[in-house]
PDB file of C-alpha atoms in Angstrom:
ATOM      1  CA  MET A   1    -114.119 -29.231  -5.161  1.00 68.00           C
ATOM      2  CA  LYS A   2    -117.620 -30.222  -4.021  1.00 73.00           C
ATOM      3  CA  LYS A   3    -118.155 -32.343  -7.150  1.00 74.00           C
ATOM      4  CA  PHE A   4    -114.814 -34.061  -6.576  1.00 72.00           C
ATOM      5  CA  ALA A   5    -115.781 -34.987  -2.973  1.00 69.00           C
ATOM      6  CA  ILE A   6    -119.090 -36.454  -4.191  1.00 75.00           C
ATOM      7  CA  PHE A   7    -117.182 -38.364  -6.877  1.00 68.00           C
ATOM      8  CA  LEU A   8    -114.820 -39.842  -4.225  1.00 67.00           C
ATOM      9  CA  ILE A   9    -117.775 -40.870  -2.044  1.00 73.00           C
ATOM     10  CA  ILE A  10    -119.443 -42.602  -5.007  1.00 72.00           C
ATOM     11  CA  ILE A  11    -116.188 -44.423  -5.861  1.00 69.00           C
ATOM     12  CA  ALA A  12    -115.738 -45.487  -2.207  1.00 64.00           C
ATOM     13  CA  LEU A  13    -119.319 -46.797  -2.094  1.00 61.00           C
ATOM     14  CA  PHE A  14    -118.853 -48.623  -5.385  1.00 61.00           C
ATOM     15  CA  ILE A  15    -115.640 -50.298  -4.215  1.00 63.00           C
ATOM     16  CA  GLY A  16    -117.143 -51.178  -0.808  1.00 60.00           C
ATOM     17  CA  CYS A  17    -120.321 -52.639  -2.303  1.00 58.00           C
ATOM     18  CA  SER A  18    -118.560 -54.576  -5.036  1.00 55.00           C
ATOM     19  CA  LYS A  19    -116.465 -56.687  -2.621  1.00 54.00           C
ATOM     20  CA  ASN A  20    -117.546 -60.327  -3.156  1.00 55.00           C
ATOM     21  CA  GLY A  21    -120.069 -59.153  -5.722  1.00 57.00           C
ATOM     22  CA  GLY A  22    -122.216 -57.595  -2.976  1.00 59.00           C
ATOM     23  CA  VAL A  23    -122.764 -60.998  -1.300  1.00 64.00           C
ATOM     24  CA  ILE A  24    -122.315 -61.313   2.442  1.00 62.00           C
ATOM     25  CA  SER A  25    -121.279 -64.765   3.604  1.00 66.00           C
ATOM     26  CA  SER A  26    -122.994 -66.316   6.607  1.00 60.00           C
ATOM     27  CA  SER A  27    -119.671 -66.338   8.495  1.00 59.00           C
ATOM     28  CA  ASP A  28    -119.647 -62.514   8.312  1.00 62.00           C
ATOM     29  CA  LEU A  29    -123.026 -62.252  10.037  1.00 59.00           C
ATOM     30  CA  GLY A  30    -123.593 -62.061  13.774  1.00 60.00           C
ATOM     31  CA  LEU A  31    -121.482 -61.002  16.708  1.00 59.00           C
ATOM     32  CA  ARG A  32    -119.194 -64.043  16.745  1.00 56.00           C
ATOM     33  CA  GLN A  33    -117.196 -64.025  13.542  1.00 56.00           C
ATOM     34  CA  ASN A  34    -115.359 -66.920  11.896  1.00 56.00           C
ATOM     35  CA  ILE A  35    -116.344 -69.756  14.219  1.00 55.00           C
ATOM     36  CA  ALA A  36    -115.140 -73.076  12.898  1.00 55.00           C
ATOM     37  CA  THR A  37    -118.324 -75.123  13.414  1.00 55.00           C
ATOM     38  CA  GLU A  38    -116.489 -78.316  12.436  1.00 59.00           C
ATOM     39  CA  ASP A  39    -114.490 -78.009  15.671  1.00 61.00           C
ATOM     40  CA  ILE A  40    -117.591 -77.991  17.873  1.00 61.00           C
ATOM     41  CA  LYS A  41    -118.270 -81.480  19.228  1.00 65.00           C
ATOM     42  CA  LEU A  42    -121.727 -82.188  20.586  1.00 64.00           C
ATOM     43  CA  ALA A  43    -122.411 -85.080  22.908  1.00 69.00           C
ATOM     44  CA  PRO A  44    -124.412 -87.839  21.231  1.00 77.00           C
ATOM     45  CA  ILE A  45    -128.080 -87.667  22.152  1.00 80.00           C
ATOM     46  CA  ASP A  46    -129.489 -90.627  24.049  1.00 84.00           C
ATOM     47  CA  TRP A  47    -133.042 -90.569  22.684  1.00 84.00           C
ATOM     48  CA  THR A  48    -135.804 -92.528  24.358  1.00 85.00           C
ATOM     49  CA  LYS A  49    -135.656 -96.010  22.858  1.00 88.00           C
ATOM     50  CA  GLU A  50    -138.954 -97.432  24.127  1.00 87.00           C
ATOM     51  CA  PRO A  51    -140.993 -98.663  21.160  1.00 87.00           C
ATOM     52  CA  ALA A  52    -144.398 -97.140  20.447  1.00 86.00           C
ATOM     53  CA  GLY A  53    -147.092 -98.865  22.489  1.00 83.00           C
ATOM     54  CA  LEU A  54    -144.726 -99.864  25.297  1.00 86.00           C
ATOM     55  CA  SER A  55    -143.528 -96.447  26.412  1.00 87.00           C
ATOM     56  CA  THR A  56    -144.799 -94.544  29.440  1.00 87.00           C
ATOM     57  CA  LYS A  57    -146.803 -91.459  28.522  1.00 86.00           C
ATOM     58  CA  TYR A  58    -145.627 -88.117  29.863  1.00 87.00           C
ATOM     59  CA  LYS A  59    -148.020 -85.734  31.579  1.00 88.00           C
ATOM     60  CA  ARG A  60    -148.534 -82.455  29.733  1.00 89.00           C
ATOM     61  CA  SER A  61    -146.240 -79.630  30.778  1.00 90.00           C
ATOM     62  CA  PHE A  62    -149.160 -77.199  31.017  1.00 92.00           C
ATOM     63  CA  GLU A  63    -152.810 -77.092  30.004  1.00 91.00           C
ATOM     64  CA  ASN A  64    -153.209 -77.840  26.274  1.00 91.00           C
ATOM     65  CA  ALA A  65    -149.475 -78.329  25.814  1.00 92.00           C
ATOM     66  CA  PRO A  66    -148.674 -80.638  22.903  1.00 92.00           C
ATOM     67  CA  PRO A  67    -147.938 -84.117  24.285  1.00 90.00           C
ATOM     68  CA  LEU A  68    -144.277 -85.127  24.326  1.00 92.00           C
ATOM     69  CA  ILE A  69    -143.262 -88.098  22.199  1.00 92.00           C
ATOM     70  CA  SER A  70    -142.467 -90.890  24.644  1.00 90.00           C
ATOM     71  CA  HIS A  71    -141.323 -93.514  22.152  1.00 91.00           C
ATOM     72  CA  ASP A  72    -138.580 -94.185  19.631  1.00 89.00           C
ATOM     73  CA  LEU A  73    -139.045 -92.671  16.145  1.00 89.00           C
ATOM     74  CA  GLU A  74    -136.977 -95.276  14.313  1.00 87.00           C
ATOM     75  CA  GLY A  75    -138.638 -96.006  10.962  1.00 86.00           C
ATOM     76  CA  GLN A  76    -141.311 -93.352  11.476  1.00 87.00           C
ATOM     77  CA  ILE A  77    -139.588 -90.354   9.955  1.00 84.00           C
ATOM     78  CA  PRO A  78    -139.383 -88.500   7.646  1.00 89.00           C
ATOM     79  CA  ILE A  79    -142.960 -87.287   7.920  1.00 89.00           C
ATOM     80  CA  THR A  80    -144.471 -85.996   4.697  1.00 89.00           C
ATOM     81  CA  ALA A  81    -147.940 -84.893   3.639  1.00 87.00           C
ATOM     82  CA  ASP A  82    -148.296 -88.207   1.805  1.00 90.00           C
ATOM     83  CA  LEU A  83    -146.768 -90.510   4.438  1.00 91.00           C
ATOM     84  CA  ASN A  84    -147.276 -89.920   8.153  1.00 92.00           C
ATOM     85  CA  MET A  85    -146.652 -92.996  10.300  1.00 93.00           C
ATOM     86  CA  CYS A  86    -147.839 -91.131  13.427  1.00 93.00           C
ATOM     87  CA  LEU A  87    -151.410 -91.226  12.164  1.00 94.00           C
ATOM     88  CA  THR A  88    -151.492 -95.023  11.992  1.00 93.00           C
ATOM     89  CA  CYS A  89    -151.751 -95.070  15.806  1.00 92.00           C
ATOM     90  CA  HIS A  90    -152.859 -91.586  16.830  1.00 94.00           C
ATOM     91  CA  MET A  91    -156.049 -91.066  14.798  1.00 95.00           C
ATOM     92  CA  PRO A  92    -159.094 -91.223  17.118  1.00 94.00           C
ATOM     93  CA  GLU A  93    -160.576 -94.376  15.585  1.00 95.00           C
ATOM     94  CA  VAL A  94    -157.362 -96.347  16.347  1.00 94.00           C
ATOM     95  CA  ALA A  95    -155.738 -94.630  19.337  1.00 91.00           C
ATOM     96  CA  THR A  96    -157.716 -96.203  22.165  1.00 90.00           C
ATOM     97  CA  SER A  97    -157.223 -99.758  20.866  1.00 92.00           C
ATOM     98  CA  VAL A  98    -153.417 -99.332  20.767  1.00 90.00           C
ATOM     99  CA  ASN A  99    -153.174 -97.267  23.992  1.00 87.00           C
ATOM    100  CA  ALA A 100    -151.981 -94.153  22.141  1.00 89.00           C
ATOM    101  CA  THR A 101    -152.828 -90.511  22.744  1.00 89.00           C
ATOM    102  CA  SER A 102    -155.533 -89.568  20.271  1.00 90.00           C
ATOM    103  CA  VAL A 103    -155.235 -86.637  17.897  1.00 92.00           C
ATOM    104  CA  PRO A 104    -157.441 -83.950  19.530  1.00 90.00           C
ATOM    105  CA  LYS A 105    -160.543 -82.437  17.913  1.00 90.00           C
ATOM    106  CA  SER A 106    -158.549 -79.279  17.133  1.00 91.00           C
ATOM    107  CA  HIS A 107    -156.519 -81.264  14.575  1.00 94.00           C
ATOM    108  CA  LEU A 108    -159.691 -82.425  12.798  1.00 94.00           C
ATOM    109  CA  VAL A 109    -161.075 -78.912  12.260  1.00 93.00           C
ATOM    110  CA  SER A 110    -159.784 -76.177   9.992  1.00 93.00           C
ATOM    111  CA  LEU A 111    -158.876 -73.414  12.429  1.00 87.00           C
ATOM    112  CA  ARG A 112    -158.973 -70.923   9.536  1.00 90.00           C
ATOM    113  CA  THR A 113    -162.577 -71.627   8.589  1.00 91.00           C
ATOM    114  CA  ALA A 114    -163.840 -73.381  11.763  1.00 88.00           C
ATOM    115  CA  LYS A 115    -165.076 -76.158   9.450  1.00 94.00           C
ATOM    116  CA  ASP A 116    -165.281 -79.678  10.878  1.00 93.00           C
ATOM    117  CA  LEU A 117    -163.315 -81.920   8.517  1.00 94.00           C
ATOM    118  CA  GLY A 118    -165.350 -85.031   9.320  1.00 94.00           C
ATOM    119  CA  GLY A 119    -162.575 -86.985  11.040  1.00 93.00           C
ATOM    120  CA  LYS A 120    -159.908 -86.021   8.468  1.00 94.00           C
ATOM    121  CA  LEU A 121    -156.684 -84.424   9.696  1.00 94.00           C
ATOM    122  CA  ASP A 122    -156.339 -80.728   8.829  1.00 94.00           C
ATOM    123  CA  ASP A 123    -153.752 -80.425   6.030  1.00 90.00           C
ATOM    124  CA  GLU A 124    -151.892 -77.816   8.069  1.00 90.00           C
ATOM    125  CA  ARG A 125    -151.360 -80.315  10.906  1.00 90.00           C
ATOM    126  CA  TYR A 126    -149.602 -83.162   9.106  1.00 90.00           C
ATOM    127  CA  PHE A 127    -146.032 -82.407  10.298  1.00 92.00           C
ATOM    128  CA  CYS A 128    -146.283 -83.586  13.907  1.00 92.00           C
ATOM    129  CA  LEU A 129    -142.709 -82.651  14.881  1.00 91.00           C
ATOM    130  CA  THR A 130    -143.534 -78.965  14.632  1.00 91.00           C
ATOM    131  CA  CYS A 131    -145.153 -79.169  18.067  1.00 92.00           C
ATOM    132  CA  HIS A 132    -144.506 -82.671  19.405  1.00 92.00           C
ATOM    133  CA  VAL A 133    -140.927 -83.469  20.377  1.00 91.00           C
ATOM    134  CA  PRO A 134    -139.117 -86.694  21.220  1.00 90.00           C
ATOM    135  CA  GLN A 135    -137.453 -86.939  24.620  1.00 89.00           C
ATOM    136  CA  ALA A 136    -133.820 -87.502  25.429  1.00 87.00           C
ATOM    137  CA  ASN A 137    -132.492 -89.325  28.468  1.00 87.00           C
ATOM    138  CA  ALA A 138    -130.584 -86.358  29.850  1.00 86.00           C
ATOM    139  CA  LYS A 139    -130.349 -84.473  33.097  1.00 86.00           C
ATOM    140  CA  PRO A 140    -131.747 -80.924  32.919  1.00 86.00           C
ATOM    141  CA  LEU A 141    -129.096 -78.228  32.642  1.00 87.00           C
ATOM    142  CA  VAL A 142    -131.160 -75.910  34.839  1.00 92.00           C
ATOM    143  CA  GLU A 143    -133.610 -76.840  37.581  1.00 92.00           C
ATOM    144  CA  ASN A 144    -137.216 -76.250  36.541  1.00 90.00           C
ATOM    145  CA  LYS A 145    -139.494 -75.035  39.330  1.00 93.00           C
ATOM    146  CA  PHE A 146    -142.506 -74.410  37.077  1.00 92.00           C
ATOM    147  CA  LYS A 147    -145.738 -75.940  38.390  1.00 91.00           C
ATOM    148  CA  ALA A 148    -148.573 -76.169  35.906  1.00 90.00           C
ATOM    149  CA  ASP A 149    -152.044 -75.112  37.012  1.00 90.00           C
ATOM    150  CA  PHE A 150    -154.613 -77.330  35.286  1.00 90.00           C
ATOM    151  CA  ARG A 151    -158.283 -76.306  35.366  1.00 88.00           C
ATOM    152  CA  SER A 152    -159.412 -79.936  35.382  1.00 88.00           C
ATOM    153  CA  LYS A 153    -157.838 -83.312  36.158  1.00 88.00           C
ATOM    154  CA  ASP A 154    -158.395 -84.400  32.531  1.00 86.00           C
ATOM    155  CA  SER A 155    -156.198 -81.560  31.239  1.00 87.00           C
ATOM    156  CA  VAL A 156    -153.059 -83.400  32.374  1.00 88.00           C
ATOM    157  CA  ASN A 157    -153.582 -86.008  29.633  1.00 86.00           C
ATOM    158  CA  LYS A 158    -156.150 -84.475  27.291  1.00 86.00           C
ATOM    159  CA  SER A 159    -156.569 -81.294  25.239  1.00 87.00           C
ATOM    160  CA  ASN A 160    -159.648 -79.100  25.339  1.00 86.00           C
ATOM    161  CA  LEU A 161    -158.153 -76.380  23.148  1.00 86.00           C
ATOM    162  CA  LEU A 162    -160.990 -76.390  20.636  1.00 83.00           C
ATOM    163  CA  ASP A 163    -163.540 -75.932  23.424  1.00 84.00           C
ATOM    164  CA  ILE A 164    -161.776 -72.943  24.992  1.00 84.00           C
ATOM    165  CA  LEU A 165    -160.128 -71.393  21.920  1.00 81.00           C
ATOM    166  CA  ASN A 166    -162.433 -68.368  21.830  1.00 78.00           C
ATOM    167  CA  GLU A 167    -162.977 -68.168  25.577  1.00 82.00           C
ATOM    168  CA  GLY A 168    -163.308 -64.532  26.611  1.00 80.00           C
ATOM    169  CA  VAL A 169    -163.628 -63.288  23.011  1.00 78.00           C
ATOM    170  CA  LYS A 170    -166.777 -61.300  22.277  1.00 71.00           C
TER     171      LYS A 170
END
């Protein structure tokens, strides 16, 4: 009798695991099952349309926050390791002449090895949209009462991350 019960359990497990060849579809995952995503309509996003060089720069949200992208990205994406249109204006040797925010020193140093790359962008920093985001002309859904506390007046528009990265570390 005991062997028969074990046999039934094995058969039940086999039948349960063999459904769909053991593959779980993404619609079976999560708490909300079978949502028809085609039926969800999102409002079109009204992205900032000011061209690069003519847009108004945003103040940083907090000290060493990545600057927000204040201009249109038309014709500047996709960004690849071989082609990055952002760098044509934001590398330090060009940025001041075109009134752009310069890539900070932290992007020109390998943070893994602490090696200065001699003005070359760290290979791990080429995809700008990982940290820097374009802005939409939209009203906030929730009021934001956060007030940033900057240690210096320069921190509103400039990063000093590389200078303070190991602050307090012994």
